[in-house]
Structures are given as C-alpha cells and as structure tokens.
JSON list of C-alpha atoms in Angstrom, two decimals:
[
{"chain": "A", "resi": 1, "resn": "MET", "atom": "CA", "xyz": [0.00, 0.00, 0.00]},
{"chain": "A", "resi": 2, "resn": "SER", "atom": "CA", "xyz": [1.40, 3.39, -1.00]},
{"chain": "A", "resi": 3, "resn": "LEU", "atom": "CA", "xyz": [1.88, 6.37, 1.30]},
{"chain": "A", "resi": 4, "resn": "LYS", "atom": "CA", "xyz": [-0.55, 8.32, -0.89]},
{"chain": "A", "resi": 5, "resn": "LYS", "atom": "CA", "xyz": [-3.36, 5.81, -0.25]},
{"chain": "A", "resi": 6, "resn": "ALA", "atom": "CA", "xyz": [-2.53, 5.68, 3.46]},
{"chain": "A", "resi": 7, "resn": "THR", "atom": "CA", "xyz": [-2.64, 9.48, 3.62]},
{"chain": "A", "resi": 8, "resn": "LEU", "atom": "CA", "xyz": [-6.02, 9.49, 1.86]},
{"chain": "A", "resi": 9, "resn": "LEU", "atom": "CA", "xyz": [-7.37, 7.03, 4.43]},
{"chain": "A", "resi": 10, "resn": "ILE", "atom": "CA", "xyz": [-6.08, 9.25, 7.24]},
{"chain": "A", "resi": 11, "resn": "ILE", "atom": "CA", "xyz": [-7.69, 12.36, 5.73]},
{"chain": "A", "resi": 12, "resn": "VAL", "atom": "CA", "xyz": [-11.07, 10.62, 5.32]},
{"chain": "A", "resi": 13, "resn": "ILE", "atom": "CA", "xyz": [-11.08, 9.42, 8.94]},
{"chain": "A", "resi": 14, "resn": "LEU", "atom": "CA", "xyz": [-10.00, 12.85, 10.22]},
{"chain": "A", "resi": 15, "resn": "LEU", "atom": "CA", "xyz": [-12.77, 14.57, 8.24]},
{"chain": "A", "resi": 16, "resn": "ILE", "atom": "CA", "xyz": [-15.45, 12.19, 9.52]},
{"chain": "A", "resi": 17, "resn": "ASP", "atom": "CA", "xyz": [-14.13, 12.52, 13.07]},
{"chain": "A", "resi": 18, "resn": "GLN", "atom": "CA", "xyz": [-13.88, 16.30, 13.11]},
{"chain": "A", "resi": 19, "resn": "ILE", "atom": "CA", "xyz": [-17.15, 16.93, 11.24]},
{"chain": "A", "resi": 20, "resn": "SER", "atom": "CA", "xyz": [-19.01, 14.71, 13.71]},
{"chain": "A", "resi": 21, "resn": "LYS", "atom": "CA", "xyz": [-17.38, 16.49, 16.66]},
{"chain": "A", "resi": 22, "resn": "PHE", "atom": "CA", "xyz": [-18.08, 19.96, 15.25]},
{"chain": "A", "resi": 23, "resn": "TYR", "atom": "CA", "xyz": [-21.71, 18.99, 14.70]},
{"chain": "A", "resi": 24, "resn": "ILE", "atom": "CA", "xyz": [-22.16, 17.61, 18.21]},
{"chain": "A", "resi": 25, "resn": "LYS", "atom": "CA", "xyz": [-20.35, 20.55, 19.82]},
{"chain": "A", "resi": 26, "resn": "THR", "atom": "CA", "xyz": [-22.45, 23.15, 17.96]},
{"chain": "A", "resi": 27, "resn": "GLN", "atom": "CA", "xyz": [-25.81, 21.35, 18.14]},
{"chain": "A", "resi": 28, "resn": "PHE", "atom": "CA", "xyz": [-25.83, 19.63, 21.56]},
{"chain": "A", "resi": 29, "resn": "ALA", "atom": "CA", "xyz": [-25.52, 20.87, 25.11]},
{"chain": "A", "resi": 30, "resn": "LEU", "atom": "CA", "xyz": [-23.34, 18.72, 27.36]},
{"chain": "A", "resi": 31, "resn": "HIS", "atom": "CA", "xyz": [-25.02, 15.40, 28.30]},
{"chain": "A", "resi": 32, "resn": "HIS", "atom": "CA", "xyz": [-27.78, 15.88, 25.72]},
{"chain": "A", "resi": 33, "resn": "ARG", "atom": "CA", "xyz": [-28.92, 12.47, 24.50]},
{"chain": "A", "resi": 34, "resn": "ILE", "atom": "CA", "xyz": [-30.77, 11.16, 21.43]},
{"chain": "A", "resi": 35, "resn": "GLU", "atom": "CA", "xyz": [-31.88, 7.53, 21.34]},
{"chain": "A", "resi": 36, "resn": "VAL", "atom": "CA", "xyz": [-31.41, 6.16, 17.83]},
{"chain": "A", "resi": 37, "resn": "PHE", "atom": "CA", "xyz": [-32.11, 2.54, 18.78]},
{"chain": "A", "resi": 38, "resn": "ASP", "atom": "CA", "xyz": [-32.51, 0.75, 22.12]},
{"chain": "A", "resi": 39, "resn": "TRP", "atom": "CA", "xyz": [-28.88, -0.27, 21.85]},
{"chain": "A", "resi": 40, "resn": "PHE", "atom": "CA", "xyz": [-27.43, 2.91, 20.28]},
{"chain": "A", "resi": 41, "resn": "GLN", "atom": "CA", "xyz": [-27.54, 6.51, 21.49]},
{"chain": "A", "resi": 42, "resn": "ILE", "atom": "CA", "xyz": [-25.93, 9.82, 20.58]},
{"chain": "A", "resi": 43, "resn": "LEU", "atom": "CA", "xyz": [-24.74, 11.14, 23.94]},
{"chain": "A", "resi": 44, "resn": "PHE", "atom": "CA", "xyz": [-22.55, 14.24, 24.16]},
{"chain": "A", "resi": 45, "resn": "VAL", "atom": "CA", "xyz": [-19.84, 14.04, 26.78]},
{"chain": "A", "resi": 46, "resn": "GLU", "atom": "CA", "xyz": [-16.37, 15.55, 27.03]},
{"chain": "A", "resi": 47, "resn": "ASN", "atom": "CA", "xyz": [-13.31, 13.59, 28.07]},
{"chain": "A", "resi": 48, "resn": "ASP", "atom": "CA", "xyz": [-10.70, 15.57, 29.98]},
{"chain": "A", "resi": 49, "resn": "GLY", "atom": "CA", "xyz": [-8.21, 12.76, 30.29]},
{"chain": "A", "resi": 50, "resn": "MET", "atom": "CA", "xyz": [-7.33, 9.34, 28.95]},
{"chain": "A", "resi": 51, "resn": "ALA", "atom": "CA", "xyz": [-9.65, 6.42, 28.24]},
{"chain": "A", "resi": 52, "resn": "TRP", "atom": "CA", "xyz": [-12.91, 6.52, 30.23]},
{"chain": "A", "resi": 53, "resn": "GLY", "atom": "CA", "xyz": [-11.98, 9.90, 31.69]},
{"chain": "A", "resi": 54, "resn": "THR", "atom": "CA", "xyz": [-8.93, 8.59, 33.57]},
{"chain": "A", "resi": 55, "resn": "LYS", "atom": "CA", "xyz": [-6.37, 11.29, 34.42]},
{"chain": "A", "resi": 56, "resn": "LEU", "atom": "CA", "xyz": [-2.64, 11.17, 35.07]},
{"chain": "A", "resi": 57, "resn": "SER", "atom": "CA", "xyz": [-3.32, 12.94, 38.35]},
{"chain": "A", "resi": 58, "resn": "ASP", "atom": "CA", "xyz": [-5.30, 9.85, 39.42]},
{"chain": "A", "resi": 59, "resn": "PHE", "atom": "CA", "xyz": [-2.02, 7.91, 39.43]},
{"chain": "A", "resi": 60, "resn": "ILE", "atom": "CA", "xyz": [0.59, 10.56, 40.19]},
{"chain": "A", "resi": 61, "resn": "THR", "atom": "CA", "xyz": [0.25, 12.32, 43.54]},
{"chain": "A", "resi": 62, "resn": "GLY", "atom": "CA", "xyz": [1.18, 15.97, 43.85]},
{"chain": "A", "resi": 63, "resn": "ILE", "atom": "CA", "xyz": [0.36, 16.86, 40.26]},
{"chain": "A", "resi": 64, "resn": "SER", "atom": "CA", "xyz": [-2.56, 19.15, 39.44]},
{"chain": "A", "resi": 65, "resn": "ASP", "atom": "CA", "xyz": [-5.25, 18.23, 36.92]},
{"chain": "A", "resi": 66, "resn": "ARG", "atom": "CA", "xyz": [-4.13, 21.03, 34.58]},
{"chain": "A", "resi": 67, "resn": "THR", "atom": "CA", "xyz": [-0.49, 19.94, 34.67]},
{"chain": "A", "resi": 68, "resn": "ALA", "atom": "CA", "xyz": [-1.57, 16.34, 34.10]},
{"chain": "A", "resi": 69, "resn": "LYS", "atom": "CA", "xyz": [-3.71, 17.43, 31.15]},
{"chain": "A", "resi": 70, "resn": "LEU", "atom": "CA", "xyz": [-0.80, 19.36, 29.60]},
{"chain": "A", "resi": 71, "resn": "ALA", "atom": "CA", "xyz": [1.57, 16.43, 30.12]},
{"chain": "A", "resi": 72, "resn": "LEU", "atom": "CA", "xyz": [-0.93, 14.05, 28.52]},
{"chain": "A", "resi": 73, "resn": "THR", "atom": "CA", "xyz": [-1.42, 16.29, 25.48]},
{"chain": "A", "resi": 74, "resn": "ILE", "atom": "CA", "xyz": [2.35, 16.65, 24.97]},
{"chain": "A", "resi": 75, "resn": "PHE", "atom": "CA", "xyz": [2.78, 12.88, 25.32]},
{"chain": "A", "resi": 76, "resn": "ARG", "atom": "CA", "xyz": [0.08, 12.35, 22.68]},
{"chain": "A", "resi": 77, "resn": "ILE", "atom": "CA", "xyz": [1.86, 14.70, 20.27]},
{"chain": "A", "resi": 78, "resn": "VAL", "atom": "CA", "xyz": [5.17, 12.90, 20.76]},
{"chain": "A", "resi": 79, "resn": "ALA", "atom": "CA", "xyz": [3.42, 9.54, 20.32]},
{"chain": "A", "resi": 80, "resn": "VAL", "atom": "CA", "xyz": [1.72, 10.58, 17.08]},
{"chain": "A", "resi": 81, "resn": "VAL", "atom": "CA", "xyz": [5.07, 11.75, 15.67]},
{"chain": "A", "resi": 82, "resn": "GLY", "atom": "CA", "xyz": [6.44, 8.30, 16.45]},
{"chain": "A", "resi": 83, "resn": "ILE", "atom": "CA", "xyz": [3.44, 6.64, 14.78]},
{"chain": "A", "resi": 84, "resn": "ALA", "atom": "CA", "xyz": [3.93, 8.82, 11.69]},
{"chain": "A", "resi": 85, "resn": "TYR", "atom": "CA", "xyz": [7.57, 7.71, 11.50]},
{"chain": "A", "resi": 86, "resn": "TRP", "atom": "CA", "xyz": [6.47, 4.08, 11.85]},
{"chain": "A", "resi": 87, "resn": "LEU", "atom": "CA", "xyz": [3.98, 4.54, 9.01]},
{"chain": "A", "resi": 88, "resn": "VAL", "atom": "CA", "xyz": [6.47, 6.14, 6.62]},
{"chain": "A", "resi": 89, "resn": "THR", "atom": "CA", "xyz": [9.12, 3.53, 7.45]},
{"chain": "A", "resi": 90, "resn": "SER", "atom": "CA", "xyz": [6.67, 0.66, 6.93]},
{"chain": "A", "resi": 91, "resn": "VAL", "atom": "CA", "xyz": [5.65, 2.02, 3.51]},
{"chain": "A", "resi": 92, "resn": "LYS", "atom": "CA", "xyz": [9.29, 2.43, 2.44]},
{"chain": "A", "resi": 93, "resn": "LYS", "atom": "CA", "xyz": [10.01, -1.15, 3.51]},
{"chain": "A", "resi": 94, "resn": "LYS", "atom": "CA", "xyz": [6.94, -2.29, 1.56]},
{"chain": "A", "resi": 95, "resn": "GLY", "atom": "CA", "xyz": [5.21, -3.58, 4.66]},
{"chain": "A", "resi": 96, "resn": "SER", "atom": "CA", "xyz": [2.02, -5.62, 4.39]},
{"chain": "A", "resi": 97, "resn": "ARG", "atom": "CA", "xyz": [-1.23, -3.87, 3.50]},
{"chain": "A", "resi": 98, "resn": "ILE", "atom": "CA", "xyz": [-2.76, -4.88, 6.83]},
{"chain": "A", "resi": 99, "resn": "LEU", "atom": "CA", "xyz": [0.15, -3.33, 8.75]},
{"chain": "A", "resi": 100, "resn": "ILE", "atom": "CA", "xyz": [-0.01, -0.02, 6.86]},
{"chain": "A", "resi": 101, "resn": "VAL", "atom": "CA", "xyz": [-3.81, 0.21, 7.15]},
{"chain": "A", "resi": 102, "resn": "ALA", "atom": "CA", "xyz": [-3.60, -0.52, 10.89]},
{"chain": "A", "resi": 103, "resn": "ILE", "atom": "CA", "xyz": [-0.92, 2.12, 11.47]},
{"chain": "A", "resi": 104, "resn": "ALA", "atom": "CA", "xyz": [-2.87, 4.65, 9.38]},
{"chain": "A", "resi": 105, "resn": "LEU", "atom": "CA", "xyz": [-6.00, 4.00, 11.46]},
{"chain": "A", "resi": 106, "resn": "ILE", "atom": "CA", "xyz": [-4.10, 4.42, 14.73]},
{"chain": "A", "resi": 107, "resn": "PHE", "atom": "CA", "xyz": [-2.40, 7.59, 13.48]},
{"chain": "A", "resi": 108, "resn": "ALA", "atom": "CA", "xyz": [-5.66, 9.14, 12.24]},
{"chain": "A", "resi": 109, "resn": "GLY", "atom": "CA", "xyz": [-7.44, 8.37, 15.51]},
{"chain": "A", "resi": 110, "resn": "ALA", "atom": "CA", "xyz": [-4.62, 9.69, 17.67]},
{"chain": "A", "resi": 111, "resn": "LEU", "atom": "CA", "xyz": [-4.35, 12.88, 15.58]},
{"chain": "A", "resi": 112, "resn": "GLY", "atom": "CA", "xyz": [-8.13, 13.38, 15.70]},
{"chain": "A", "resi": 113, "resn": "ASN", "atom": "CA", "xyz": [-8.15, 13.40, 19.50]},
{"chain": "A", "resi": 114, "resn": "ILE", "atom": "CA", "xyz": [-5.02, 15.57, 19.63]},
{"chain": "A", "resi": 115, "resn": "ILE", "atom": "CA", "xyz": [-6.83, 18.25, 17.62]},
{"chain": "A", "resi": 116, "resn": "ASP", "atom": "CA", "xyz": [-9.51, 18.33, 20.35]},
{"chain": "A", "resi": 117, "resn": "SER", "atom": "CA", "xyz": [-6.96, 18.48, 23.15]},
{"chain": "A", "resi": 118, "resn": "VAL", "atom": "CA", "xyz": [-4.86, 21.21, 21.58]},
{"chain": "A", "resi": 119, "resn": "PHE", "atom": "CA", "xyz": [-7.40, 23.52, 19.92]},
{"chain": "A", "resi": 120, "resn": "TYR", "atom": "CA", "xyz": [-10.96, 22.96, 21.16]},
{"chain": "A", "resi": 121, "resn": "GLY", "atom": "CA", "xyz": [-10.45, 25.03, 24.30]},
{"chain": "A", "resi": 122, "resn": "LEU", "atom": "CA", "xyz": [-9.71, 28.03, 22.08]},
{"chain": "A", "resi": 123, "resn": "ILE", "atom": "CA", "xyz": [-12.20, 27.59, 19.23]},
{"chain": "A", "resi": 124, "resn": "PHE", "atom": "CA", "xyz": [-15.29, 26.68, 21.30]},
{"chain": "A", "resi": 125, "resn": "ASN", "atom": "CA", "xyz": [-16.92, 28.08, 24.41]},
{"chain": "A", "resi": 126, "resn": "ASP", "atom": "CA", "xyz": [-18.42, 26.05, 27.24]},
{"chain": "A", "resi": 127, "resn": "SER", "atom": "CA", "xyz": [-21.13, 23.44, 26.56]},
{"chain": "A", "resi": 128, "resn": "HIS", "atom": "CA", "xyz": [-22.60, 23.36, 30.06]},
{"chain": "A", "resi": 129, "resn": "SER", "atom": "CA", "xyz": [-26.36, 24.06, 29.81]},
{"chain": "A", "resi": 130, "resn": "GLN", "atom": "CA", "xyz": [-25.87, 25.60, 26.37]},
{"chain": "A", "resi": 131, "resn": "VAL", "atom": "CA", "xyz": [-24.87, 24.84, 22.80]},
{"chain": "A", "resi": 132, "resn": "ALA", "atom": "CA", "xyz": [-21.29, 25.93, 22.17]},
{"chain": "A", "resi": 133, "resn": "THR", "atom": "CA", "xyz": [-20.34, 28.59, 19.64]},
{"chain": "A", "resi": 134, "resn": "PHE", "atom": "CA", "xyz": [-17.57, 28.08, 17.10]},
{"chain": "A", "resi": 135, "resn": "LEU", "atom": "CA", "xyz": [-14.85, 30.78, 17.29]},
{"chain": "A", "resi": 136, "resn": "PRO", "atom": "CA", "xyz": [-16.31, 32.78, 20.21]},
{"chain": "A", "resi": 137, "resn": "GLU", "atom": "CA", "xyz": [-14.65, 35.87, 21.62]},
{"chain": "A", "resi": 138, "resn": "ALA", "atom": "CA", "xyz": [-13.23, 33.71, 24.40]},
{"chain": "A", "resi": 139, "resn": "GLY", "atom": "CA", "xyz": [-12.92, 29.94, 24.45]},
{"chain": "A", "resi": 140, "resn": "TYR", "atom": "CA", "xyz": [-13.54, 27.71, 27.44]},
{"chain": "A", "resi": 141, "resn": "ASP", "atom": "CA", "xyz": [-9.82, 27.12, 28.08]},
{"chain": "A", "resi": 142, "resn": "THR", "atom": "CA", "xyz": [-6.28, 27.72, 26.83]},
{"chain": "A", "resi": 143, "resn": "LEU", "atom": "CA", "xyz": [-4.15, 26.03, 24.20]},
{"chain": "A", "resi": 144, "resn": "PHE", "atom": "CA", "xyz": [-3.36, 22.35, 25.01]},
{"chain": "A", "resi": 145, "resn": "HIS", "atom": "CA", "xyz": [-6.20, 22.18, 27.56]},
{"chain": "A", "resi": 146, "resn": "GLY", "atom": "CA", "xyz": [-9.12, 21.28, 25.29]},
{"chain": "A", "resi": 147, "resn": "LYS", "atom": "CA", "xyz": [-11.46, 18.38, 26.02]},
{"chain": "A", "resi": 148, "resn": "VAL", "atom": "CA", "xyz": [-12.05, 15.44, 23.69]},
{"chain": "A", "resi": 149, "resn": "VAL", "atom": "CA", "xyz": [-15.61, 15.27, 22.33]},
{"chain": "A", "resi": 150, "resn": "ASP", "atom": "CA", "xyz": [-17.31, 11.86, 22.61]},
{"chain": "A", "resi": 151, "resn": "MET", "atom": "CA", "xyz": [-20.78, 10.97, 21.37]},
{"chain": "A", "resi": 152, "resn": "LEU", "atom": "CA", "xyz": [-21.20, 7.29, 20.44]},
{"chain": "A", "resi": 153, "resn": "HIS", "atom": "CA", "xyz": [-22.87, 5.22, 23.14]},
{"chain": "A", "resi": 154, "resn": "PHE", "atom": "CA", "xyz": [-23.89, 1.57, 22.81]},
{"chain": "A", "resi": 155, "resn": "PRO", "atom": "CA", "xyz": [-25.84, 0.48, 25.94]},
{"chain": "A", "resi": 156, "resn": "ILE", "atom": "CA", "xyz": [-26.44, -2.99, 24.51]},
{"chain": "A", "resi": 157, "resn": "TRP", "atom": "CA", "xyz": [-27.56, -4.41, 27.86]},
{"chain": "A", "resi": 158, "resn": "GLN", "atom": "CA", "xyz": [-28.65, -2.70, 31.05]},
{"chain": "A", "resi": 159, "resn": "GLY", "atom": "CA", "xyz": [-29.85, -4.30, 34.24]},
{"chain": "A", "resi": 160, "resn": "VAL", "atom": "CA", "xyz": [-29.15, -5.45, 37.79]},
{"chain": "A", "resi": 161, "resn": "LEU", "atom": "CA", "xyz": [-26.46, -8.11, 38.11]},
{"chain": "A", "resi": 162, "resn": "PRO", "atom": "CA", "xyz": [-27.38, -11.35, 39.95]},
{"chain": "A", "resi": 163, "resn": "ASN", "atom": "CA", "xyz": [-26.69, -11.31, 43.68]},
{"chain": "A", "resi": 164, "resn": "TRP", "atom": "CA", "xyz": [-24.57, -14.46, 43.44]},
{"chain": "A", "resi": 165, "resn": "MET", "atom": "CA", "xyz": [-21.87, -12.61, 41.45]},
{"chain": "A", "resi": 166, "resn": "PRO", "atom": "CA", "xyz": [-18.90, -11.69, 43.72]},
{"chain": "A", "resi": 167, "resn": "PHE", "atom": "CA", "xyz": [-18.18, -7.99, 44.37]},
{"chain": "A", "resi": 168, "resn": "VAL", "atom": "CA", "xyz": [-20.68, -6.64, 41.79]},
{"chain": "A", "resi": 169, "resn": "GLY", "atom": "CA", "xyz": [-23.77, -8.71, 42.61]},
{"chain": "A", "resi": 170, "resn": "GLY", "atom": "CA", "xyz": [-26.88, -6.54, 42.93]},
{"chain": "A", "resi": 171, "resn": "ASP", "atom": "CA", "xyz": [-25.26, -3.55, 41.17]},
{"chain": "A", "resi": 172, "resn": "TYR", "atom": "CA", "xyz": [-26.84, -1.87, 38.17]},
{"chain": "A", "resi": 173, "resn": "PHE", "atom": "CA", "xyz": [-24.65, -2.53, 35.14]},
{"chain": "A", "resi": 174, "resn": "THR", "atom": "CA", "xyz": [-24.53, -1.23, 31.57]},
{"chain": "A", "resi": 175, "resn": "PHE", "atom": "CA", "xyz": [-22.76, -3.00, 28.73]},
{"chain": "A", "resi": 176, "resn": "PHE", "atom": "CA", "xyz": [-21.24, -1.12, 26.94]},
{"chain": "A", "resi": 177, "resn": "GLU", "atom": "CA", "xyz": [-20.82, 1.89, 29.30]},
{"chain": "A", "resi": 178, "resn": "PRO", "atom": "CA", "xyz": [-18.02, 3.98, 27.71]},
{"chain": "A", "resi": 179, "resn": "VAL", "atom": "CA", "xyz": [-18.90, 6.79, 25.29]},
{"chain": "A", "resi": 180, "resn": "PHE", "atom": "CA", "xyz": [-16.43, 7.21, 22.43]},
{"chain": "A", "resi": 181, "resn": "ASN", "atom": "CA", "xyz": [-15.91, 8.88, 19.04]},
{"chain": "A", "resi": 182, "resn": "VAL", "atom": "CA", "xyz": [-14.80, 8.08, 15.49]},
{"chain": "A", "resi": 183, "resn": "ALA", "atom": "CA", "xyz": [-11.14, 8.63, 16.40]},
{"chain": "A", "resi": 184, "resn": "ASP", "atom": "CA", "xyz": [-11.41, 6.08, 19.21]},
{"chain": "A", "resi": 185, "resn": "MET", "atom": "CA", "xyz": [-13.00, 3.61, 16.80]},
{"chain": "A", "resi": 186, "resn": "ALA", "atom": "CA", "xyz": [-10.11, 4.09, 14.37]},
{"chain": "A", "resi": 187, "resn": "ILE", "atom": "CA", "xyz": [-7.52, 3.48, 17.08]},
{"chain": "A", "resi": 188, "resn": "SER", "atom": "CA", "xyz": [-9.35, 0.39, 18.36]},
{"chain": "A", "resi": 189, "resn": "SER", "atom": "CA", "xyz": [-9.76, -0.96, 14.81]},
{"chain": "A", "resi": 190, "resn": "GLY", "atom": "CA", "xyz": [-6.07, -0.46, 14.06]},
{"chain": "A", "resi": 191, "resn": "ILE", "atom": "CA", "xyz": [-4.97, -2.20, 17.25]},
{"chain": "A", "resi": 192, "resn": "GLY", "atom": "CA", "xyz": [-7.51, -4.96, 16.60]},
{"chain": "A", "resi": 193, "resn": "LEU", "atom": "CA", "xyz": [-6.08, -5.57, 13.13]},
{"chain": "A", "resi": 194, "resn": "LEU", "atom": "CA", "xyz": [-2.57, -5.87, 14.55]},
{"chain": "A", "resi": 195, "resn": "ILE", "atom": "CA", "xyz": [-3.74, -8.36, 17.19]},
{"chain": "A", "resi": 196, "resn": "VAL", "atom": "CA", "xyz": [-6.02, -10.52, 15.04]},
{"chain": "A", "resi": 197, "resn": "PHE", "atom": "CA", "xyz": [-3.84, -10.50, 11.91]},
{"chain": "A", "resi": 198, "resn": "ASN", "atom": "CA", "xyz": [-0.49, -10.31, 13.69]},
{"chain": "A", "resi": 199, "resn": "LYS", "atom": "CA", "xyz": [1.28, -12.87, 11.50]},
{"chain": "A", "resi": 200, "resn": "LYS", "atom": "CA", "xyz": [-0.01, -11.38, 8.25]},
{"chain": "A", "resi": 201, "resn": "ALA", "atom": "CA", "xyz": [0.76, -7.83, 9.38]},
{"chain": "A", "resi": 202, "resn": "PHE", "atom": "CA", "xyz": [4.38, -8.56, 10.27]},
{"chain": "A", "resi": 203, "resn": "HIS", "atom": "CA", "xyz": [5.15, -11.43, 7.91]},
{"chain": "A", "resi": 204, "resn": "GLN", "atom": "CA", "xyz": [7.67, -9.46, 5.85]},
{"chain": "A", "resi": 205, "resn": "GLU", "atom": "CA", "xyz": [9.62, -8.40, 8.92]},
{"chain": "A", "resi": 206, "resn": "GLU", "atom": "CA", "xyz": [9.69, -12.04, 10.05]},
{"chain": "A", "resi": 207, "resn": "GLU", "atom": "CA", "xyz": [10.87, -13.18, 6.61]},
{"chain": "A", "resi": 208, "resn": "GLU", "atom": "CA", "xyz": [13.71, -10.65, 6.68]},
{"chain": "A", "resi": 209, "resn": "LEU", "atom": "CA", "xyz": [14.82, -11.90, 10.10]},
{"chain": "A", "resi": 210, "resn": "GLU", "atom": "CA", "xyz": [14.64, -15.54, 9.03]},
{"chain": "A", "resi": 211, "resn": "ALA", "atom": "CA", "xyz": [16.34, -15.05, 5.66]},
{"chain": "A", "resi": 212, "resn": "PRO", "atom": "CA", "xyz": [19.81, -16.62, 5.50]},
{"chain": "A", "resi": 213, "resn": "VAL", "atom": "CA", "xyz": [22.76, -14.28, 5.23]},
{"chain": "A", "resi": 214, "resn": "PHE", "atom": "CA", "xyz": [25.46, -15.29, 2.74]},
{"chain": "A", "resi": 215, "resn": "VAL", "atom": "CA", "xyz": [28.97, -13.98, 3.22]},
{"chain": "A", "resi": 216, "resn": "GLU", "atom": "CA", "xyz": [31.30, -14.15, 0.23]},
{"chain": "A", "resi": 217, "resn": "ASN", "atom": "CA", "xyz": [34.74, -15.54, 0.85]},
{"chain": "A", "resi": 218, "resn": "GLU", "atom": "CA", "xyz": [37.53, -13.17, -0.02]}
]
C-alpha cells in the first residue's frame, strides 16, 4: 500500500471525526442524549483525560489536573510523531497492506483526539447548559487544555447483576458503558487488526529476520 493511499485514508477518517465532533459541539448541550435505537444513542460528553476519563493525576500524587492534562497532550503529540515515522518507514520497507492500514488508522485516531486536546479550548466556548459557539470571543480554556468530544454510546444491555456474582452482585450494570468517538474507533480498529492479523501484518519483517545471510569468501 502506497503512502498516498494511506494518507487518503487518514484524511477521510479525520474529516469524519472532526465533522461529527463539530456537529455535536455546535448542536448539543453537554449530556444531551438522542436515542437512535434501544442499543445505540448519541450522547454528548467531554473527556478531559485518557480512556474513560482517567487522568494522570489519578495515578501521580502531587500533580494538578491542569499539569496532568498538559503532560498528557504533549505525550500524545510525541506519540503521534512516532506513529507517523512508523507509518512512513513501513511504507518504504513495503510492509504488508494490513500493517499499513492498521498504522494509518491508529495515526488518524490519535491525531483526531489531539486536535480536540490542543485547539478545542480556544475555538469553542463552554457546553454546560448551552450549545457551544464556534470561534467565540473567548474559548472555554487555553491552548493544550481542550477536552475530547465523545458521542457514540452503545448500551447494549442494562440491568441489575445477579446477587450471586462476587463484588458486583446486585449492582446496576450497563454493557457497553463507555462513550467514544470516530477517532477512538479508528484506534481500536487499528490495534484490533494488529492483534487478530499479527502474522499477516508482520510477515515481511519475520521473513527478513529468518532469511539466511550469505557472506562471500575473499
């Protein structure tokens, strides 16, 4: 797969991701919900940290939420640069199509969420009890402190767990509880491809390692 095709895939995912986020941000107030099906809802939430709202400050004592947010955003930027290098290198080495598609998906998803984290605090105002405005006089936060917009919710099953279950018996449980976005789906799909099709994705690298090396006698 060529770098041009991989770039096109990245652009398409980024457009879908950002258009959906712009629409939700400018049409929904925070926590507004629309039920599409019993098992699928559009639910607007904002993620201030890592997966499922986890923050670095939850693990590192003595660090403020704002410092943790800045550190996380910078880490994401460094990580996406590394993923971009991996993608370009894999294309140059004529890596498998599955590998390049997977890396492109992960890169597009990571970049999509970075855009939120870096810029959304500046280009949108607050969504609490109101629909946000694009390019207001003052945004809801500073550069690198934006929140990631999530909206896809799949509560496939909801109910009270049986009492006989240890620790969680009798608790109300929703499967699937997390709310995510197109960028998250791209990242998960890319990682899934690498896990499920691991041998096909990395078969060329394995062949290079296993290939015999012949040394000419002088």
